[in-house]
Each structure stands twice: as C-alpha cells, then as structure tokens.
Short mmCIF file of C-alpha atoms in Angstrom, two decimals:
data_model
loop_
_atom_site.label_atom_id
_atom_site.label_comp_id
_atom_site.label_asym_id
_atom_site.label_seq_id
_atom_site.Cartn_x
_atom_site.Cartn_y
_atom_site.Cartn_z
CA UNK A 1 7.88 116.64 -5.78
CA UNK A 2 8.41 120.64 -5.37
CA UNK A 3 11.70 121.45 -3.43
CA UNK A 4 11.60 124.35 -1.58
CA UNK A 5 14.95 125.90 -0.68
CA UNK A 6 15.69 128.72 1.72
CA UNK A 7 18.26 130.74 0.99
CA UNK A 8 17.24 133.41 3.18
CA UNK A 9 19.37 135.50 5.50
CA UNK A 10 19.86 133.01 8.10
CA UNK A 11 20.82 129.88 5.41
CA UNK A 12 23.92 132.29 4.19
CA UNK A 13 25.62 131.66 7.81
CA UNK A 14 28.88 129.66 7.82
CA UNK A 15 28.61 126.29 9.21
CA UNK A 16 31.51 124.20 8.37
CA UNK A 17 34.59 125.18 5.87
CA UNK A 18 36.55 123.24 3.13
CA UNK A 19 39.45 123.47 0.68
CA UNK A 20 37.00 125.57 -1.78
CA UNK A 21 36.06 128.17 1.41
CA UNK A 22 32.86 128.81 3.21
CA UNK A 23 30.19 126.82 3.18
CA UNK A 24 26.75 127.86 4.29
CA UNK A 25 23.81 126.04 4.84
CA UNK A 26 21.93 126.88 2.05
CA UNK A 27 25.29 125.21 -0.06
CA UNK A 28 24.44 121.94 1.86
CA UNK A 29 20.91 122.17 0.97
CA UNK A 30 21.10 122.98 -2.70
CA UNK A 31 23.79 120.03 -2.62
CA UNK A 32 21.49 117.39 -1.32
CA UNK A 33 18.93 119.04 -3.40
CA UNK A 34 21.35 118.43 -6.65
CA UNK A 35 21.85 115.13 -5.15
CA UNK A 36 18.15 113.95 -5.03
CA UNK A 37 17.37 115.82 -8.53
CA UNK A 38 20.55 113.59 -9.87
CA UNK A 39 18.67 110.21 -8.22
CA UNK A 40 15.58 110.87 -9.47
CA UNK A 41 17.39 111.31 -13.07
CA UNK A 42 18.97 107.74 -13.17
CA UNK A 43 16.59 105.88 -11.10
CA UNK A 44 13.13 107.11 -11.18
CA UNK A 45 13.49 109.33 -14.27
CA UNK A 46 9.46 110.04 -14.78
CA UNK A 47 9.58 111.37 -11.56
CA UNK A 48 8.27 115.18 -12.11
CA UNK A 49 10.45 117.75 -10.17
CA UNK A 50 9.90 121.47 -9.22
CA UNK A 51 12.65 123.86 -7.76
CA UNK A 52 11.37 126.99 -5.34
CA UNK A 53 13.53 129.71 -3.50
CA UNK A 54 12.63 131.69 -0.89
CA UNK A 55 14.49 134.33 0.86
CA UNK A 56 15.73 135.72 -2.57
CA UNK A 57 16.97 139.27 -4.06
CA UNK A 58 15.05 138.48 -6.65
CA UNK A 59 11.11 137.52 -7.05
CA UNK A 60 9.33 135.60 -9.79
CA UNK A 61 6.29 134.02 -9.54
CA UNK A 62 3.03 134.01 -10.54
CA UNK A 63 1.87 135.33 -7.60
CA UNK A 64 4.06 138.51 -6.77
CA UNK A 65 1.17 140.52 -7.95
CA UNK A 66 -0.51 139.66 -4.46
CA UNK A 67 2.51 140.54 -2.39
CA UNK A 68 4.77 137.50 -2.14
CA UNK A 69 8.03 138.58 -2.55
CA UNK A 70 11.57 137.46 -2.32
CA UNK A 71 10.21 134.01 -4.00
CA UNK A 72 11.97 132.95 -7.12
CA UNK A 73 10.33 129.50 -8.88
CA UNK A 74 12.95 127.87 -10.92
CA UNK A 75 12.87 125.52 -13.65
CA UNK A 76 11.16 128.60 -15.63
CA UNK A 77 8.25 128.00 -13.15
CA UNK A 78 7.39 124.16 -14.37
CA UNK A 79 7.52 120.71 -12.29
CA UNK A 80 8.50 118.61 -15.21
CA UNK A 81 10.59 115.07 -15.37
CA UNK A 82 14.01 115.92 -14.07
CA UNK A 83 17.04 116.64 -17.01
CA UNK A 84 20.47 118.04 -17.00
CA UNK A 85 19.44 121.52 -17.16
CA UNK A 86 18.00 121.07 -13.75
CA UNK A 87 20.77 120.03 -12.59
CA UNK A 88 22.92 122.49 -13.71
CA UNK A 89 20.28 125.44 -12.67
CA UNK A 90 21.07 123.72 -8.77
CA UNK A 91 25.15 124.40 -9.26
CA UNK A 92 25.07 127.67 -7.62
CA UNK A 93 23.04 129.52 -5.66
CA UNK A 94 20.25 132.14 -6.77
CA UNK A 95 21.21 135.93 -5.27
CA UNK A 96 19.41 135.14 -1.34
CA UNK A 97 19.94 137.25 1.79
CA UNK A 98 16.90 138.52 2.11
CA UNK A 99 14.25 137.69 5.13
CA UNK A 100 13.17 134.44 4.62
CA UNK A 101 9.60 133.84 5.12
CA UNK A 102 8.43 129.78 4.86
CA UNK A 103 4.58 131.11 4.71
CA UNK A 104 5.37 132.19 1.39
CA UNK A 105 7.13 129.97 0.18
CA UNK A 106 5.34 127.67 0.96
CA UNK A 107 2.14 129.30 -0.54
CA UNK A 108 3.52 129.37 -3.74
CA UNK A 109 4.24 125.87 -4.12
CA UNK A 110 1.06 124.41 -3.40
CA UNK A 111 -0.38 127.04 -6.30
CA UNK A 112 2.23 125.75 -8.32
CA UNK A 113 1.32 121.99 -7.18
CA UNK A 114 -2.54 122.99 -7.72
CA UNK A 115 -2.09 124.23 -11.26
CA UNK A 116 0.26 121.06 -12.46
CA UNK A 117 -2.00 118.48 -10.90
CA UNK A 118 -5.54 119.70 -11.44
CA UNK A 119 -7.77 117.37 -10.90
CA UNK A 120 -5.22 114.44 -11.80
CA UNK A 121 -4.24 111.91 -9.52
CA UNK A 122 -0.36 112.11 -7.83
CA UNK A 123 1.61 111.24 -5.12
CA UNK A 124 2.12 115.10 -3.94
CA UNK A 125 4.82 115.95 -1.95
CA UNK A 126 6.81 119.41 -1.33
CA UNK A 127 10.11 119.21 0.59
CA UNK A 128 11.13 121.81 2.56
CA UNK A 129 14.98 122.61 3.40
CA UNK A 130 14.96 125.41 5.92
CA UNK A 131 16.24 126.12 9.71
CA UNK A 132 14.27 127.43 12.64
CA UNK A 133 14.82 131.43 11.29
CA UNK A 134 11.95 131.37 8.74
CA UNK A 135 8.26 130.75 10.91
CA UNK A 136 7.10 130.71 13.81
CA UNK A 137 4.83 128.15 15.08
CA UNK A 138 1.73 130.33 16.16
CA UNK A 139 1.60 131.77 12.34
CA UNK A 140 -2.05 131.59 11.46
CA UNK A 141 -0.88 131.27 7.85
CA UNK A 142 1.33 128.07 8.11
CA UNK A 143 -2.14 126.22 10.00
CA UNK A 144 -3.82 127.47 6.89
CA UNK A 145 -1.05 126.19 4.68
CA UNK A 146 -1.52 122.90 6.21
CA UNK A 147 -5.00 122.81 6.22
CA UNK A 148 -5.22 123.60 2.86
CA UNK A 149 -2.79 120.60 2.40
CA UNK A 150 -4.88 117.77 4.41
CA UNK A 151 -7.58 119.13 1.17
CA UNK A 152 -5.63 119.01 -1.49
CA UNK A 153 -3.27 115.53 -0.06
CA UNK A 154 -0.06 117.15 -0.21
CA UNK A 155 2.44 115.79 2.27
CA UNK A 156 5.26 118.23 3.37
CA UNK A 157 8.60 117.17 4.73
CA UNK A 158 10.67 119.41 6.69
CA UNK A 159 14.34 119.16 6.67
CA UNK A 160 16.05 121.19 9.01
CA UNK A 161 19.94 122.36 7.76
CA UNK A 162 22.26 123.24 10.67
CA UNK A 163 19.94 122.94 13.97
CA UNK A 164 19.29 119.99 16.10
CA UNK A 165 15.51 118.65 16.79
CA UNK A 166 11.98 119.28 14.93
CA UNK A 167 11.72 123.15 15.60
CA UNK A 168 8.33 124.44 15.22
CA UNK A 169 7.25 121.84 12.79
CA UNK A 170 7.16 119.19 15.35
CA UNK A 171 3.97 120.54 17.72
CA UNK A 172 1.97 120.74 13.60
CA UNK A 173 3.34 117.15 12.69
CA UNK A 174 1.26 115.92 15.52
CA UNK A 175 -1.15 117.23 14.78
CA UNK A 176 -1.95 117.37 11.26
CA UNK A 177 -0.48 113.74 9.13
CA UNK A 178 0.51 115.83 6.08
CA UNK A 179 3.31 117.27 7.83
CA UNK A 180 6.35 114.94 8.75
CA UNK A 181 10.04 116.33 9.93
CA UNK A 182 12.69 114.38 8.06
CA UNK A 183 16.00 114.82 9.30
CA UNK A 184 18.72 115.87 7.10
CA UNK A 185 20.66 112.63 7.67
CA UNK A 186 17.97 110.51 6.35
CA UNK A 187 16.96 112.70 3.22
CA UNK A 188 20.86 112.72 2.59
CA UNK A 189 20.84 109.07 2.66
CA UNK A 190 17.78 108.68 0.82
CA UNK A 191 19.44 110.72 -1.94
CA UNK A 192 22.30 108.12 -1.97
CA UNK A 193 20.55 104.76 -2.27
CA UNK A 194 18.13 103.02 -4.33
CA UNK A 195 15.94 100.12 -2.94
CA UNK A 196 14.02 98.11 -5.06
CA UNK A 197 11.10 96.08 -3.90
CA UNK A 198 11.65 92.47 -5.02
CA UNK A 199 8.94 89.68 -3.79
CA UNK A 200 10.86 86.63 -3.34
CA UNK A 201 10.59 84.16 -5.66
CA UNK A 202 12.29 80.57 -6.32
CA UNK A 203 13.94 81.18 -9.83
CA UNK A 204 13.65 76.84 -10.14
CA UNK A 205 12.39 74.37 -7.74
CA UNK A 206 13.87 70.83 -8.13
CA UNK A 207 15.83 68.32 -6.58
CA UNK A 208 19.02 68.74 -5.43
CA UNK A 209 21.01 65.22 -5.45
CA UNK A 210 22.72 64.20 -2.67
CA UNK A 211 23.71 60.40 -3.72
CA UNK A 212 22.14 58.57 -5.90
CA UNK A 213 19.49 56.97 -2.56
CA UNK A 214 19.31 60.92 -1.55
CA UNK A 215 17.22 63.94 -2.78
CA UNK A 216 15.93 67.00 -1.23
CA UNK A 217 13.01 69.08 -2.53
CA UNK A 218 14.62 72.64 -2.68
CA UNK A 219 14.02 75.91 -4.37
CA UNK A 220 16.68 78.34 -5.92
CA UNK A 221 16.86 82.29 -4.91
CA UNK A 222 18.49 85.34 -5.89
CA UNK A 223 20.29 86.61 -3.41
CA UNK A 224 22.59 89.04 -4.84
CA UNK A 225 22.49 90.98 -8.33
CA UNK A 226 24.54 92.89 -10.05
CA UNK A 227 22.63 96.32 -11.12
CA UNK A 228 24.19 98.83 -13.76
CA UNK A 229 23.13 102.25 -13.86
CA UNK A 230 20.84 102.74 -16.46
CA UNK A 231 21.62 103.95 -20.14
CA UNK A 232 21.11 107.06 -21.68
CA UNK A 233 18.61 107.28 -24.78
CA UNK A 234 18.46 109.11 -28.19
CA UNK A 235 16.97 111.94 -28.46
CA UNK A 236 15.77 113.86 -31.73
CA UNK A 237 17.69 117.11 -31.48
CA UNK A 238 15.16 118.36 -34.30
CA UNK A 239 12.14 117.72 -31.55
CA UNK A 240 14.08 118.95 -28.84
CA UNK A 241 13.69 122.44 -31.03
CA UNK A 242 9.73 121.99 -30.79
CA UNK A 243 7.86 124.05 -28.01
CA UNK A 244 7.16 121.70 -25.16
CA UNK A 245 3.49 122.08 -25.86
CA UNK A 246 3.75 120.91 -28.96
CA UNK A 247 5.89 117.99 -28.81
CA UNK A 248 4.73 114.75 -28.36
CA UNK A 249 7.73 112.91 -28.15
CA UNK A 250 11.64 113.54 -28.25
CA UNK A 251 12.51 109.78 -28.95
CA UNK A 252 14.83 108.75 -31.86
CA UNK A 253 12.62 106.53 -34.58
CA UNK A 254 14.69 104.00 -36.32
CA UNK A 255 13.32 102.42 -39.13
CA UNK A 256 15.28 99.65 -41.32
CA UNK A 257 14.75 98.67 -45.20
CA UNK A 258 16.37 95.48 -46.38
CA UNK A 259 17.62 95.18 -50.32
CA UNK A 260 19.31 92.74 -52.23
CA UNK A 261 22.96 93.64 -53.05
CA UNK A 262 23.10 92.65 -56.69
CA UNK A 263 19.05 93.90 -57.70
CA UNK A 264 19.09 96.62 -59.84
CA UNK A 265 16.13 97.77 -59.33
CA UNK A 266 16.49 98.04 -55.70
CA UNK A 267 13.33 96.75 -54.57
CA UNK A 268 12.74 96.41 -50.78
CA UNK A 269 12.88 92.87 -49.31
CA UNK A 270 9.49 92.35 -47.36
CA UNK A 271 9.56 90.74 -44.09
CA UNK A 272 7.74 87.06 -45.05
CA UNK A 273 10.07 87.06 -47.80
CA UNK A 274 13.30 87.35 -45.31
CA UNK A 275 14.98 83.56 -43.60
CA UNK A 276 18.17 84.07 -41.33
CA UNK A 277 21.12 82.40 -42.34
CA UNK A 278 24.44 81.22 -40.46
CA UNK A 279 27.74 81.32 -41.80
CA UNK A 280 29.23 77.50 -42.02
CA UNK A 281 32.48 78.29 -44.09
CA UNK A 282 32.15 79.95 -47.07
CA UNK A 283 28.81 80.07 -47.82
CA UNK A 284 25.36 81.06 -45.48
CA UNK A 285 22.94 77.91 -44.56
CA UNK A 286 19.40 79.19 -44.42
CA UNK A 287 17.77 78.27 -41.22
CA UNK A 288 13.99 79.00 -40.73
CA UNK A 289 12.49 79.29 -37.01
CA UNK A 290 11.17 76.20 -37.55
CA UNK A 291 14.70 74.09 -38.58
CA UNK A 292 15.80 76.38 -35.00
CA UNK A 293 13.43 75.14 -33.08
CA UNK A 294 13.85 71.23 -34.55
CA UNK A 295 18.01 71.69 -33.81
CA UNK A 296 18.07 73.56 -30.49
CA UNK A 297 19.56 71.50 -27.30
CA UNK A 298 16.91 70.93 -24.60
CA UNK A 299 18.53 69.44 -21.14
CA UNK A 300 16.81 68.44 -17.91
CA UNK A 301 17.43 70.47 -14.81
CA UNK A 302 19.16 69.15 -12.32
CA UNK A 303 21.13 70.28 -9.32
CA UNK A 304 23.76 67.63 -8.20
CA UNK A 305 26.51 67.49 -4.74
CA UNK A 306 29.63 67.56 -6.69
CA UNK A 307 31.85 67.68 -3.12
CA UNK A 308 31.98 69.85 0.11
CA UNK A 309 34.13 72.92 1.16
CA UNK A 310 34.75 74.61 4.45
CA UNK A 311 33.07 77.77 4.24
CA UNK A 312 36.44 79.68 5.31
CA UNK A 313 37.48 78.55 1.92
CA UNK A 314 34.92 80.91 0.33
CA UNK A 315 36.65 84.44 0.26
CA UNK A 316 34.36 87.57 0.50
CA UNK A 317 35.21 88.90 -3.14
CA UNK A 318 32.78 85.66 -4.38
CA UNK A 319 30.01 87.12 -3.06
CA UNK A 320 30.03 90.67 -4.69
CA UNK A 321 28.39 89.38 -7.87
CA UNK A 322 25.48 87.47 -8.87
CA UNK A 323 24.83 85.11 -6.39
CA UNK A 324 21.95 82.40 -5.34
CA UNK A 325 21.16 80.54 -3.26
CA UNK A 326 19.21 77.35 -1.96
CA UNK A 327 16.74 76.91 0.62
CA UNK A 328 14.59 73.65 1.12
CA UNK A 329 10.99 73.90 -0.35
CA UNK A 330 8.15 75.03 1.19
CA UNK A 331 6.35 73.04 3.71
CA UNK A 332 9.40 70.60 3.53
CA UNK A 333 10.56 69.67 7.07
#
C-alpha cells in the first residue's frame, strides 16, 4: 500500500480546533495515516508501506527530472514493512502549501509501485487522502492514470478530508473498477479494528448428559476470545548496522550448550545423551519421554447438567473473556 497525502494549499485550511490549536485537514489525514501505519505494525506487520506528499515546498523524487514538482516520497523513497521510524516520519507534517496537483502525485506512485513490484505478484493498492481542490474530473491525465492502473491491477481509494460526497472521483469509479471512493469514516474505522476470519469449527463434539436416561449429541464453539496484542521481537542491533541490501535477516539467533557442573574438562553434553529430571525433595528423578508418556492422566470427555440458572443471574462482566458455547450437532433435530 502507497499513501498518498495532500498537503497542498487547500489541506492547510482550518477545519475544526482543539486544546493544542488549529487543526487542518492535512493534520487529520497524516493522523489516520499514522493510525493505519501503527495497525499495519501490530497486526499485519509484513504488510509493505509507502508514504507520498504532494502539494509540498519541497520535491524529491525520482522523477522531478521530467517536471513533477512539489512531490516529496518519504520513507527515503522505499515501500518497505512498516517500523517505528515510519511512524515517527508521519508526526508532523512535511513543509506543504504549495498547489496541489493529484495527477502528479499520483504518477509518481504508480512508478514507485512499478519499480517495487516488477513483475511480482501483490495485492496493489495506493490510497489517496485529498479534497476536491487538487483535479478536476475532465483531466486527460487522471483517465490515463487510471488506465494505466486497470494494466498494471492497482486499485486506488479516494478518501476525501473535509468535504461531503465522492467529488470528481465518483463519475471515474463507475466507470473504471480500480477506482473506489472510501469515505473518511470508514478508513478511520478500518484503522481502528482488526477482524480476523475464523471458519467455525466445533472445538469437541460429544454428549452432553442430561440424566442418566438423557443425552444430546452437541458440539462445542468458541464464541469469544481473548486476543493480546502481539509481542515485540529481538533484533540484532549489529545487523540492523548492515545496508538493507545486504542483510538477510535482523533476527536474534540463540543458541544453547549444556555442560556438566563438576567436569573439568568441560565437554558439551550432546542432545541423546540429555533425560529431564523432576525435583521430588532433595534429589532429581530422571524421567524419560517414555516413563511421561506411561504416567500421564488420560480422562474421557464428558459434558454433564450439573443444575440450572436463570439467565438474569449471569452478569455481563462473564462474558468479556473466553467464552463457548454449545449448539446441538449437525443434522440433529
């Protein structure tokens, strides 16, 4: 995903106003741009992200030889897996002001998208945050844009900061499928949540016991589960000093030698040569996998009626966790 920002002349106008001051529309897009960036670092952290400006003071990319100007690519012009620098780079705005023009913006990142890809396969997508100021629908430029888009299967959503409807971008979503308006609500929200895709499965299917005359086929579902955000992993701060061309990998290799306290010569325990042992007092019992296997408890499942509860008598604060629940099996009447 490339995100192109304006932060032309017309995105520097006032729209609402907090404790902290003024706040323009191009501060709400850059902060629903740091917003998805920061999603697509916890949740979908593979996820490659690029960062384009338009409407800047300043110009750099690699086309500014050919006259597109006031177009700044950030993220020292890569679309890479998003990090904290990224991040930080979207805490305040680039120098902008200048006239915005969506055309060129807009040409840049497919080049950008073009080089990255090649011929490789991905899910393409550039995400535009703009208002109404920066084309005009008759521009012979933006039908080549798209067109150019249908070839290469880049989608481009349009999200519209400060204006009400579709603008010019709803006549060319008609008629071209790569183009698709998504309003800022809905990108916002997007941003916020995470939806995983889970096929439902029974977890068990067995009887549940009634009485000891009555059982009912049933099957056992997650309904509810409790998610944590996910952790943060080592990285070799001796790779991290690699070029990025050169580096293969920035993950922290552990490896662990066993030895025998009391050898003197400190030779390495081999793996075949290693049993676990559990403490039982004073001294360790060794237990192979096999005396583990010979010792562990096996129980039958079952699923027995121990009573019956009005369901008033089940507060809401039981149902924030994990919870299942049981549905009769399939194709049982």
């Amino acid at each position: 995903t490339i995100l192109l920002i304006d932060v032309g002349r017309s995105m520097c106008a006032q729209i609402a106003q907090n404790t902290d001051g003024q706040v323009t529309k191009a501060d709400v897009a850059l902060r629903i741009a740091r917003n998805f960036v920061q999603h697509k670092l916890l949740f979908t952290p593979k996820h490659e992200v690029g960062v384009i400006y338009f409407g800047t003071a300043e110009t750099r990319n690699d086309l500014s030889e050919d006259g597109y100007q006031n177009v700044f690519v950030g993220r020292e012009g890569k679309v890479h897996v998003p990090d904290i620098d990224t991040l930080r780079q979207l805490t305040a705005l680039p120098a902008g002001g200048a006239e915005p023009d969506s055309v060129n913006g807009l040409i840049v990142a497919l080049d950008l998208m073009i080089k990255h890809t090649g011929e490789q396969k991905y899910n393409k997508t550039i995400h535009l945050l703009t208002d109404n100021a920066s084309v005009a629908a008759e521009d012979q430029d933006l039908l080549e844009c798209v067109k150019q888009m249908e070839v290469t299967g880049t989608r481009l959503h349009v999200s519209l900061v400060g204006v009400t409807g579709s603008g010019p971008w709803g006549p060319l979503s008609a008629t071209s499928k790569s183009v698709e308006p998504v309003p800022l609500s809905k990108f916002a929200q997007d941003c916020s949540l995470f939806v995983k895709p889970v096929e439902q499965r029974a977890k068990v299917r067995l009887n549940l016991i009634i009485s000891p005359s009555m059982q009912i086929p049933i099957g056992v579902y997650s309904k509810t589960t409790r998610v944590g955000f996910p952790t943060l992993k080592k990285c070799s701060k001796l790779a991290a000093s690699v070029a990025a061309e050169h580096r293969r990998t920035d993950a922290v290799l552990a490896e662990r030698t066993t030895y025998v306290a009391d050898d003197p010569d400190g030779e390495e325990v081999k793996a075949e040569d290693r049993i676990k042992g559990h403490k039982y007092g004073q001294s360790i019992v060794p237990m192979s996998e096999y005396d583990e296997a010979a010792l562990m408890y096996t129980s039958e499942r079952t699923l027995t009626t121990l009573g019956f509860a009005p369901a008033q008598s089940v507060e809401p604060q039981s149902s924030i966790h994990h919870i299942e629940e049981v549905a009769a099996d399939q194709g049982d009447p």
